[in-house]
Coordinates of C-alpha atoms and ligand atoms in Angstrom, one line a residue:
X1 CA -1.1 34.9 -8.0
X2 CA 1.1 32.7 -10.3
X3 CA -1.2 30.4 -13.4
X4 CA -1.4 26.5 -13.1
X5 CA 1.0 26.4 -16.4
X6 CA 3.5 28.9 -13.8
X7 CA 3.9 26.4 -11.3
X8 CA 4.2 23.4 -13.5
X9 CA 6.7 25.2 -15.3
X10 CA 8.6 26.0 -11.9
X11 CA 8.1 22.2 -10.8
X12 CA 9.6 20.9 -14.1
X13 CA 12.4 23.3 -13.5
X14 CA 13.1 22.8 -9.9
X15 CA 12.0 19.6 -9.0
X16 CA 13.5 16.1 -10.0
X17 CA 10.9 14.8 -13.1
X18 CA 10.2 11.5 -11.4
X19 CA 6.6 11.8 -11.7
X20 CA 3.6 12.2 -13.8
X21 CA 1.8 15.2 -12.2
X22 CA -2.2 15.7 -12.6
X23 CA -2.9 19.5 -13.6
X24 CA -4.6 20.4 -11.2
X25 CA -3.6 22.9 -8.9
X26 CA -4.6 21.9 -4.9
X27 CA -5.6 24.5 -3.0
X28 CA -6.7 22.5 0.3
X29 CA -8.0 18.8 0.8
X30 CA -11.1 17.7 3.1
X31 CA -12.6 13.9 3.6
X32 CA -12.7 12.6 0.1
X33 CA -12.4 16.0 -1.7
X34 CA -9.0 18.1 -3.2
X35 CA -10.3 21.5 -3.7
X36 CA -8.7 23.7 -6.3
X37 CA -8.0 27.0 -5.9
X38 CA -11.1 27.8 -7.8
X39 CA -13.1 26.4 -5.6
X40 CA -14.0 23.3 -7.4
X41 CA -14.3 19.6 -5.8
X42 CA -12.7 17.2 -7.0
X43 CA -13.6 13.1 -6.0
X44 CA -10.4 11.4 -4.5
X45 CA -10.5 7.8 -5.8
X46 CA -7.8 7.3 -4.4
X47 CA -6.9 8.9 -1.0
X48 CA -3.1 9.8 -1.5
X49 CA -2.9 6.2 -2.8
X50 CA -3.9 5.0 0.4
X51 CA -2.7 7.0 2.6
X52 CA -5.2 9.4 4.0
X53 CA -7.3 6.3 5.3
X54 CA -9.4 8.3 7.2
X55 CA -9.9 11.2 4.5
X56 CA -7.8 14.6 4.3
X57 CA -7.7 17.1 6.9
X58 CA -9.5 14.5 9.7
X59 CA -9.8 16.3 12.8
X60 CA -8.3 13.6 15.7
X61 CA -5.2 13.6 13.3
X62 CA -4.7 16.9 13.1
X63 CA -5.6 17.3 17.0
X64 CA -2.8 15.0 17.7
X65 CA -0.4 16.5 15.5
X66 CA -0.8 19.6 16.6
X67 CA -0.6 18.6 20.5
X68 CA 2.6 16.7 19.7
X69 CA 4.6 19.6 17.9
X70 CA 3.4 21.7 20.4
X71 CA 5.5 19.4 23.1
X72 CA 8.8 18.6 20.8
X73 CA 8.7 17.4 17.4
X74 CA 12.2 15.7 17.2
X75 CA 14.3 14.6 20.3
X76 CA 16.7 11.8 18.8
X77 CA 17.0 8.5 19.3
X78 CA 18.7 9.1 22.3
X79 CA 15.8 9.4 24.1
X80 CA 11.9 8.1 24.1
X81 CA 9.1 9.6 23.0
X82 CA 5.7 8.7 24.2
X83 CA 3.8 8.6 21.5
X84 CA 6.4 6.0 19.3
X85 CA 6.3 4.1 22.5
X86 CA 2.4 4.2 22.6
X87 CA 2.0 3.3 18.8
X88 CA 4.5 0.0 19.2
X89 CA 2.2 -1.1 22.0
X90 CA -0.9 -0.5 20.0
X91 CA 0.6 -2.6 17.0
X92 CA 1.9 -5.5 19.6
X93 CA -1.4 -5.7 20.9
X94 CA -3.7 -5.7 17.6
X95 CA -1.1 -8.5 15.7
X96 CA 1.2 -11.3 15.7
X97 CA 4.1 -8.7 16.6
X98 CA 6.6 -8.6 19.7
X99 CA 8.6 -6.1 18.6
X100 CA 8.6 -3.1 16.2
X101 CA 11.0 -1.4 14.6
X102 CA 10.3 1.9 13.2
X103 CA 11.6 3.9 9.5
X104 CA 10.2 6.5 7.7
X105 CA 8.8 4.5 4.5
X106 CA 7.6 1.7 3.0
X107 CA 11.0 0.5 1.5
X108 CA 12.4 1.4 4.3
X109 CA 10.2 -1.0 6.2
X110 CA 11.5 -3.4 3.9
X111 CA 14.9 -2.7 3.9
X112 CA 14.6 -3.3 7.8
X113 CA 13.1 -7.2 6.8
X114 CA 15.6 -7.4 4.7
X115 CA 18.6 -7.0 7.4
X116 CA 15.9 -8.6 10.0
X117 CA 16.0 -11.5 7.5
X118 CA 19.5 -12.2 6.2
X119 CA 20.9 -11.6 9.9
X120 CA 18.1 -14.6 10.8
X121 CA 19.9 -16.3 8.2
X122 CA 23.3 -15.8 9.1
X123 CA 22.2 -17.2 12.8
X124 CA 21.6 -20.4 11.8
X125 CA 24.4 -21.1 8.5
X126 CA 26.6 -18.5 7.1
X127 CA 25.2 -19.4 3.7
X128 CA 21.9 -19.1 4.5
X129 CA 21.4 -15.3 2.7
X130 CA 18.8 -16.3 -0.1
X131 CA 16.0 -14.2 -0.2
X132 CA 12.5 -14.8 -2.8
X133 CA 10.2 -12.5 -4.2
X134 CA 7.6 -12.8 -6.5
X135 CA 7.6 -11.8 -10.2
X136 CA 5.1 -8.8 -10.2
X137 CA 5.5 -7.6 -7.1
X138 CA 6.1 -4.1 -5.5
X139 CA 8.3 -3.4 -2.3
X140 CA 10.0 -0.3 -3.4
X141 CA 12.8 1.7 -5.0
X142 CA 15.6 1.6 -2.9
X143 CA 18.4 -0.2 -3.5
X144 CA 17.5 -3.7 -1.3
X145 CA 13.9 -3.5 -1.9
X146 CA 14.1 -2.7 -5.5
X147 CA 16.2 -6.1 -5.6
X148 CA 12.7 -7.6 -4.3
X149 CA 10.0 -5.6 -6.5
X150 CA 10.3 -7.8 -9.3
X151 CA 9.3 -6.1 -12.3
X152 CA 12.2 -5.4 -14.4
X153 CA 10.9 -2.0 -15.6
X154 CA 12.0 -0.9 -12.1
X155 CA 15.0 -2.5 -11.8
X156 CA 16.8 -2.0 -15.4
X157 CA 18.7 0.7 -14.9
X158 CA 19.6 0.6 -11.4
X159 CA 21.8 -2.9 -11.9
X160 CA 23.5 -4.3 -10.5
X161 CA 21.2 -4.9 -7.4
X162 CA 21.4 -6.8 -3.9
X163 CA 22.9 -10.1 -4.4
X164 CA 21.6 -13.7 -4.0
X165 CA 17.7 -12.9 -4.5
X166 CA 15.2 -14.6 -6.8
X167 CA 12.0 -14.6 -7.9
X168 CA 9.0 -16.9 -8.3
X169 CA 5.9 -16.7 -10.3
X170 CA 3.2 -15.5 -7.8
X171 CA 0.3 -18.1 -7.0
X172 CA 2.6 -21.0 -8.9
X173 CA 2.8 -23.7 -5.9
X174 CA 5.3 -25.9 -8.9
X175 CA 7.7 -22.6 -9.1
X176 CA 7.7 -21.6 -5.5
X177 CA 9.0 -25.2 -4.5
X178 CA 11.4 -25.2 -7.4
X179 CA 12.8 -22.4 -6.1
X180 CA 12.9 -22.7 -2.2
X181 CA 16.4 -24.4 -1.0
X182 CA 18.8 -24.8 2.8
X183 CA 20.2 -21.2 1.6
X184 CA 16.9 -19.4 1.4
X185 CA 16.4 -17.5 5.0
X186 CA 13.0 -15.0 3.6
X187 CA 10.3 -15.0 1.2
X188 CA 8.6 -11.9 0.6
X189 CA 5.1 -12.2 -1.1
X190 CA 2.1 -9.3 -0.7
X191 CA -1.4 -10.8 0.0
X192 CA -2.5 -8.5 -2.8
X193 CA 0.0 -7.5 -5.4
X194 CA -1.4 -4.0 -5.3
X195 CA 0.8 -1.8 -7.6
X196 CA 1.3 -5.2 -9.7
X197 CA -2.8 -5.0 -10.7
X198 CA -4.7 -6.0 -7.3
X199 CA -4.0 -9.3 -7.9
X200 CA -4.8 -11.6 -5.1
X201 CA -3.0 -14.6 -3.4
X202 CA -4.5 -18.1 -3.6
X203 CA -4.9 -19.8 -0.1
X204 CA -3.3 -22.8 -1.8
X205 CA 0.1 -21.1 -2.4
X206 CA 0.1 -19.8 1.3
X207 CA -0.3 -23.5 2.4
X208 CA 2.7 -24.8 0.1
X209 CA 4.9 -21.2 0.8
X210 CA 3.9 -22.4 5.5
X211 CA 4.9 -26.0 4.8
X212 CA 8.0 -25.0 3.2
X213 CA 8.5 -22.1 5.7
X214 CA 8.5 -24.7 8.4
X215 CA 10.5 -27.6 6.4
X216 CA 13.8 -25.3 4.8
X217 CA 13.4 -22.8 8.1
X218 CA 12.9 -19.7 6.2
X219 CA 10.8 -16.7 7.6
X220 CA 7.7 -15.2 5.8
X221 CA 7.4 -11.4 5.4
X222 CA 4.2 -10.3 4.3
X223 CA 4.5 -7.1 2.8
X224 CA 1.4 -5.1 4.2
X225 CA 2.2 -1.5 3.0
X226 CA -0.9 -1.6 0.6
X227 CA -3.4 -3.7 2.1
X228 CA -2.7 -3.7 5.9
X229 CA -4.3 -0.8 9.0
X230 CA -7.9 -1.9 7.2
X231 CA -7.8 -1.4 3.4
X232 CA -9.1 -5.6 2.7
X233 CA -12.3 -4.7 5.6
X234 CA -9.3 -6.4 8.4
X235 CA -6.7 -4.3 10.2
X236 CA -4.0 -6.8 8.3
X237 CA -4.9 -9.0 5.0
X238 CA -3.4 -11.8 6.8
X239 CA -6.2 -12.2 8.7
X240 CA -8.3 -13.0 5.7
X241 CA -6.1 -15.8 5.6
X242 CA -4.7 -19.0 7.1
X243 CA -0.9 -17.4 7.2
X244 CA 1.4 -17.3 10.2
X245 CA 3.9 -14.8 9.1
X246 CA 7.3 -13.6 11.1
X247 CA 7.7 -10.2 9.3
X248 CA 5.0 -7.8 8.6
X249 CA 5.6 -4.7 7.2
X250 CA 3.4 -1.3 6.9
X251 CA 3.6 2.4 5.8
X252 CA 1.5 4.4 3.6
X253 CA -1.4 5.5 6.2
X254 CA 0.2 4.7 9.3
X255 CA 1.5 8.0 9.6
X256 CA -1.8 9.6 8.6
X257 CA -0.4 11.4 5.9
X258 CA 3.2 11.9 8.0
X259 CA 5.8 9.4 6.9
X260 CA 6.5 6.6 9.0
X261 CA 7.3 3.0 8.4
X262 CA 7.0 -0.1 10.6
X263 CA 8.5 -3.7 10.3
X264 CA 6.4 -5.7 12.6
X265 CA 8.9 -8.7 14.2
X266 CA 7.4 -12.1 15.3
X267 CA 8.6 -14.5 17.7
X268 CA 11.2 -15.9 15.9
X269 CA 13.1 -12.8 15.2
X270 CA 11.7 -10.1 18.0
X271 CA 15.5 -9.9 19.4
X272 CA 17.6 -10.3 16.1
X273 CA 18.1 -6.6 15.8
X274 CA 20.9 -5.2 18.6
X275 CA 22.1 -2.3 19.3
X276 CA 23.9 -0.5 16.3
X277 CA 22.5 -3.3 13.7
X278 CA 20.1 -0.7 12.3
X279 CA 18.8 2.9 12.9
X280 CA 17.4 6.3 11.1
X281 CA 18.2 9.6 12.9
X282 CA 14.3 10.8 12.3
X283 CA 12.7 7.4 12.7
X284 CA 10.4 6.9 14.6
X285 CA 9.4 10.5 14.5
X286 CA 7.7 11.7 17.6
X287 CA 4.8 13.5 15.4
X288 CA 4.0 11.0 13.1
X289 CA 3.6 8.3 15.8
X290 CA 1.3 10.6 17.8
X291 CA -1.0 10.8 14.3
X292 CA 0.0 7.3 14.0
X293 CA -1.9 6.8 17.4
X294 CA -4.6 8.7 16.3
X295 CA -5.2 6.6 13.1
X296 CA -5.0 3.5 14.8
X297 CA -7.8 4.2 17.3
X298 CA -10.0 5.1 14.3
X299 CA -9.5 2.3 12.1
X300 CA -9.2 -0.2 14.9
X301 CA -13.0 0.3 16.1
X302 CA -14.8 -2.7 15.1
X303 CA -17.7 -0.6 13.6
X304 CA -15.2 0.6 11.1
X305 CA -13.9 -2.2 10.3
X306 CA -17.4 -3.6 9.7
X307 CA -18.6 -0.6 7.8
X308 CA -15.2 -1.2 5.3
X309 CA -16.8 -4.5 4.8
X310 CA -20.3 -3.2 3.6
X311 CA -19.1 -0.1 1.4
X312 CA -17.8 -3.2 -0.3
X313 CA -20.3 -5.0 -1.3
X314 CA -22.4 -1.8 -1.7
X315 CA -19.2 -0.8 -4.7
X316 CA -18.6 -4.1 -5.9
X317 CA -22.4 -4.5 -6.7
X318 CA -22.8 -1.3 -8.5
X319 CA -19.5 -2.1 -10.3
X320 CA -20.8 -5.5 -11.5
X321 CA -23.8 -3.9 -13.1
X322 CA -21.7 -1.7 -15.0
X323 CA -19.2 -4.6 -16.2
X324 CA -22.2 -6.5 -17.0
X325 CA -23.7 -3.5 -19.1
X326 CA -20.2 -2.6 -20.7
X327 CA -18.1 -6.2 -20.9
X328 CA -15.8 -4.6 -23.9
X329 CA -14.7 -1.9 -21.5
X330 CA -15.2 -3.6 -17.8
X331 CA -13.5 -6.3 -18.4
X332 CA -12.5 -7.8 -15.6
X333 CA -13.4 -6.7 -11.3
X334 CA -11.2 -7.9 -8.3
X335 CA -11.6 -6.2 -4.9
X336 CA -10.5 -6.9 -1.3
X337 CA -12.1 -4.6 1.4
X338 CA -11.6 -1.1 -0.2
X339 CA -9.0 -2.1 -1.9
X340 CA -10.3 -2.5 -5.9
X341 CA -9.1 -2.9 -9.4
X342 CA -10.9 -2.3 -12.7
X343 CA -9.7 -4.1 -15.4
X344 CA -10.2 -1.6 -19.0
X345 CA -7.8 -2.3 -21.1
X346 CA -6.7 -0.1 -23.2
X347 CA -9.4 2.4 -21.9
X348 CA -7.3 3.3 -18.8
X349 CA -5.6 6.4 -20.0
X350 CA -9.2 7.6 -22.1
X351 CA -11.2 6.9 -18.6
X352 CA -8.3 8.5 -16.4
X353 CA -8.5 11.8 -18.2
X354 CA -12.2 11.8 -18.9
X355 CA -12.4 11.5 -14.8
X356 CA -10.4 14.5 -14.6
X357 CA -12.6 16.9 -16.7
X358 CA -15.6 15.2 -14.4
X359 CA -13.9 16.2 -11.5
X360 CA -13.4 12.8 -10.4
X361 CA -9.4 11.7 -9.6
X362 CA -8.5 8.2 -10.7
X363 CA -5.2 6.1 -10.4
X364 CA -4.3 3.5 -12.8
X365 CA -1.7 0.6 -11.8
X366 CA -0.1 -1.9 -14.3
X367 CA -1.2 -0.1 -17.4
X368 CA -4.8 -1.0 -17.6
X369 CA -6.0 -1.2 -13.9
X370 CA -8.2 1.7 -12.5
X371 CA -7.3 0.8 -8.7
X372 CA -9.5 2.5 -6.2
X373 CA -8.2 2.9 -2.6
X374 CA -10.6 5.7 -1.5
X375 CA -10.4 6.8 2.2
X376 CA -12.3 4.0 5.0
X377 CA -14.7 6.2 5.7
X378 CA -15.7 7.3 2.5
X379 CA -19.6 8.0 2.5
X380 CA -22.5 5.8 0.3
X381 CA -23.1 9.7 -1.1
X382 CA -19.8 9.8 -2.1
X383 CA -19.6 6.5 -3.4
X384 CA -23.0 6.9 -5.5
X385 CA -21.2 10.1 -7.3
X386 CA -18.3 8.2 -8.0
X387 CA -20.8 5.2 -9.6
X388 CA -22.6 8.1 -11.3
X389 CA -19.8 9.6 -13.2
X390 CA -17.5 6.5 -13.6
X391 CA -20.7 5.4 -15.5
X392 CA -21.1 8.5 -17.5
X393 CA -17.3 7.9 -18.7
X394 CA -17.6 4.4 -19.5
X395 CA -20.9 5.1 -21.1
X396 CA -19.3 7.7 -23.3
X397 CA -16.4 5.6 -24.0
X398 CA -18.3 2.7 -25.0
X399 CA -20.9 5.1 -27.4
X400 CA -17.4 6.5 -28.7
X401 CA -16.5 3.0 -29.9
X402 CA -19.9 1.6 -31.6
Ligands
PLP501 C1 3.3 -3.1 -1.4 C2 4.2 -2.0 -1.3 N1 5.4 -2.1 -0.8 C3 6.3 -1.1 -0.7 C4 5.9 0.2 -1.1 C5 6.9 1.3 -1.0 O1 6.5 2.2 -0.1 P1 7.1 3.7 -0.1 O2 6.7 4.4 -1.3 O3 6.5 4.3 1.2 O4 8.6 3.6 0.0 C6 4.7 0.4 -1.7 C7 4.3 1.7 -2.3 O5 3.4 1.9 -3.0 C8 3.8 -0.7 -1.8 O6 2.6 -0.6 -2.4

């Protein structure tokens, strides 16, 4: 049996060094747990950053799976497969959507609103290609929605990027106006800035970004990877909202843990895409959107929905105790649904690894955030032990300092 230090040794060698990988060596995941292959638990914080919605390893998903690969697991796009059809009619039905178009990713999602968008555009003035993003914001690494995750960090080295996009300081009505013109034909804005810090939208700036929607003629694309199928306590953030978007995009859990991607097309551009304007030879694949349909029924039952809604309050009260015992190192708590950032400071690295050696598996965003996306159906055990130990690292981290 080769050592942990073997196979990080083998991944550094072999594998592209894109990422920061947690030592820890994953024998097989369940609910809310990785176990190692020493047979010890570890508390999953944050669920494959959001992906395993309903925990690793649940049963429907892996029923479904199963039953689809054992009928065909790739036909082409030269044919249909049930279950993609079954998944577009279960997203039609449960949102604003008329149409779907199916990828693989998240950015791919968005490279699909993207084309969706500037084609839109193009309908109505040939100079009408402007797209907006906000300063902060996350949509992805390739090349057209790196042009829209604006956060220079990501973008530096990859330049030069898509042409004719700009950005606008997130919940700054003055800035947003400034910035909207005739040539603009898309603004892309998440409800939550999720990688950015969990930062939430203010219902002001969604009034001022519909009024100028419906003055300049531009569509609104909502980027949902993070916070939509039921993270904010709603199937989509937008419903937490007064916010009529044309474009919503999804990934991450869709897929329960399979990669698939969906742009989500309103009335205004259900038809823009034709045949040969855009495709993926794997997309969408047949055993993904039979998972896909087995995710869907889960989250989509109003009891879990509801239940999202109390594990809430239930971890946002426990949390505020703890900020109000330990203000120096909590500073700061902002939380949608399960969706939930601690603000520590410069105590996010210390509290990461301290997790770690607790058996406890934390994820920190924009240097300072702990952001918790456990899975939906986490349990009020599970979320007790994660309050008990998070408390035990602050505590330690605070007695550490005074
Ligand atoms: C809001 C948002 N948009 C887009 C993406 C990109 O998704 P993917 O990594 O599947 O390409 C992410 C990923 O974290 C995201 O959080």
């Amino acid at each position: 049996m080769s050592s942990l230090s073997d196979l990080y040794l083998k991944d550094r060698e072999y594998i592209a060094g894109t990422y920061t990988r947690t030592k820890l060596d994953v024998d097989y995941a369940e609910g809310c747990y990785l176990v190692d292959i020493n047979g010890d638990k570890y508390l999953d914080m944050y669920s494959g950053i959001s992906v395993n919605l309903a925990g690793h390893s649940e049963k429907t998903i892996i029923g479904a799976i199963i039953e689809q690969s054992n009928k065909y697991i790739h036909l082409s796009n030269n044919f249909i497969s049930k279950s993609s059809v079954e998944l577009a009619e279960i997203l039609v039905n449960n949102t604003f959507a008329k149409k779907i178009f199916f990828s693989n990713s998240g950015t791919e999602a968005n490279e699909t609103a993207i084309k969706v968008a500037r084609k839109y555009g193009r309908n109505i003035c040939s100079d009408k290609t402007k797209i907006l993003s906000a300063y902060n914001s996350f949509h992805g690494r390739t090349m057209g929605s790196l042009s829209l995750t604006g956060q220079s960090k990501y973008q530096e080295n990859f330049k030069p990027l898509l042409s004719n996009i700009d950005y606008f300081e997130y919940n700054n009505v003055e800035d947003l106006e400034k910035k909207v013109s005739d040539d603009v034909c898309a603004v892309f804005v998440e409800l939550i800035q999720g990688e950015g810090g969990i930062v939430p939208i203010s219902q002001d700036f969604i009034n001022k970004l519909s009024t100028l929607s419906n003055r300049y003629n531009f569509l609104i694309v909502v980027d949902e990877i993070q916070t939509g199928l039921g993270r904010t306590g709603k199937f989509l953030a937008c419903e937490h909202f007064e916010i009529k978007p044309d474009i919503v995009t999804l990934a991450k859990g869709l897929g329960g843990g399979l990669p698939i991607g969906a742009t989500l097309l309103g009335d205004k551009c259900r038809d823009i895409l034709v045949k040969g304007d855009h495709g993926s030879t794997f997309a969408p694949n047949p055993v993904a959107s039979a998972a896909g349909v087995a995710v869907l029924k889960i989250i989509l039952d109003d009891k879990f929905l509801k239940n999202i809604n109390e594990k809430h309050d239930y971890l946002v009260n426990r949390l505020k105790k703890l900020h109000n015992i330990y203000p120096k190192i909590i500073k700061d708590i902002r939380a949608s649904g399960l969706m939930l950032g601690i603000d520590v400071g410069d105590y996010g690295q210390i509290i990461k690894d301290k997790a770690l050696e607790n058996k406890l598996l934390l994820n920190i965003t924009a240097g300072k955030i702990i952001r918790l996306l456990p899975a939906l159906n986490i349990t009020y055990e599970e979320l007790d032990s994660f309050i008990q130990k998070f408390n035990h690292i602050v505590c330690e981290a605070y007695l550490n300092e005074v």
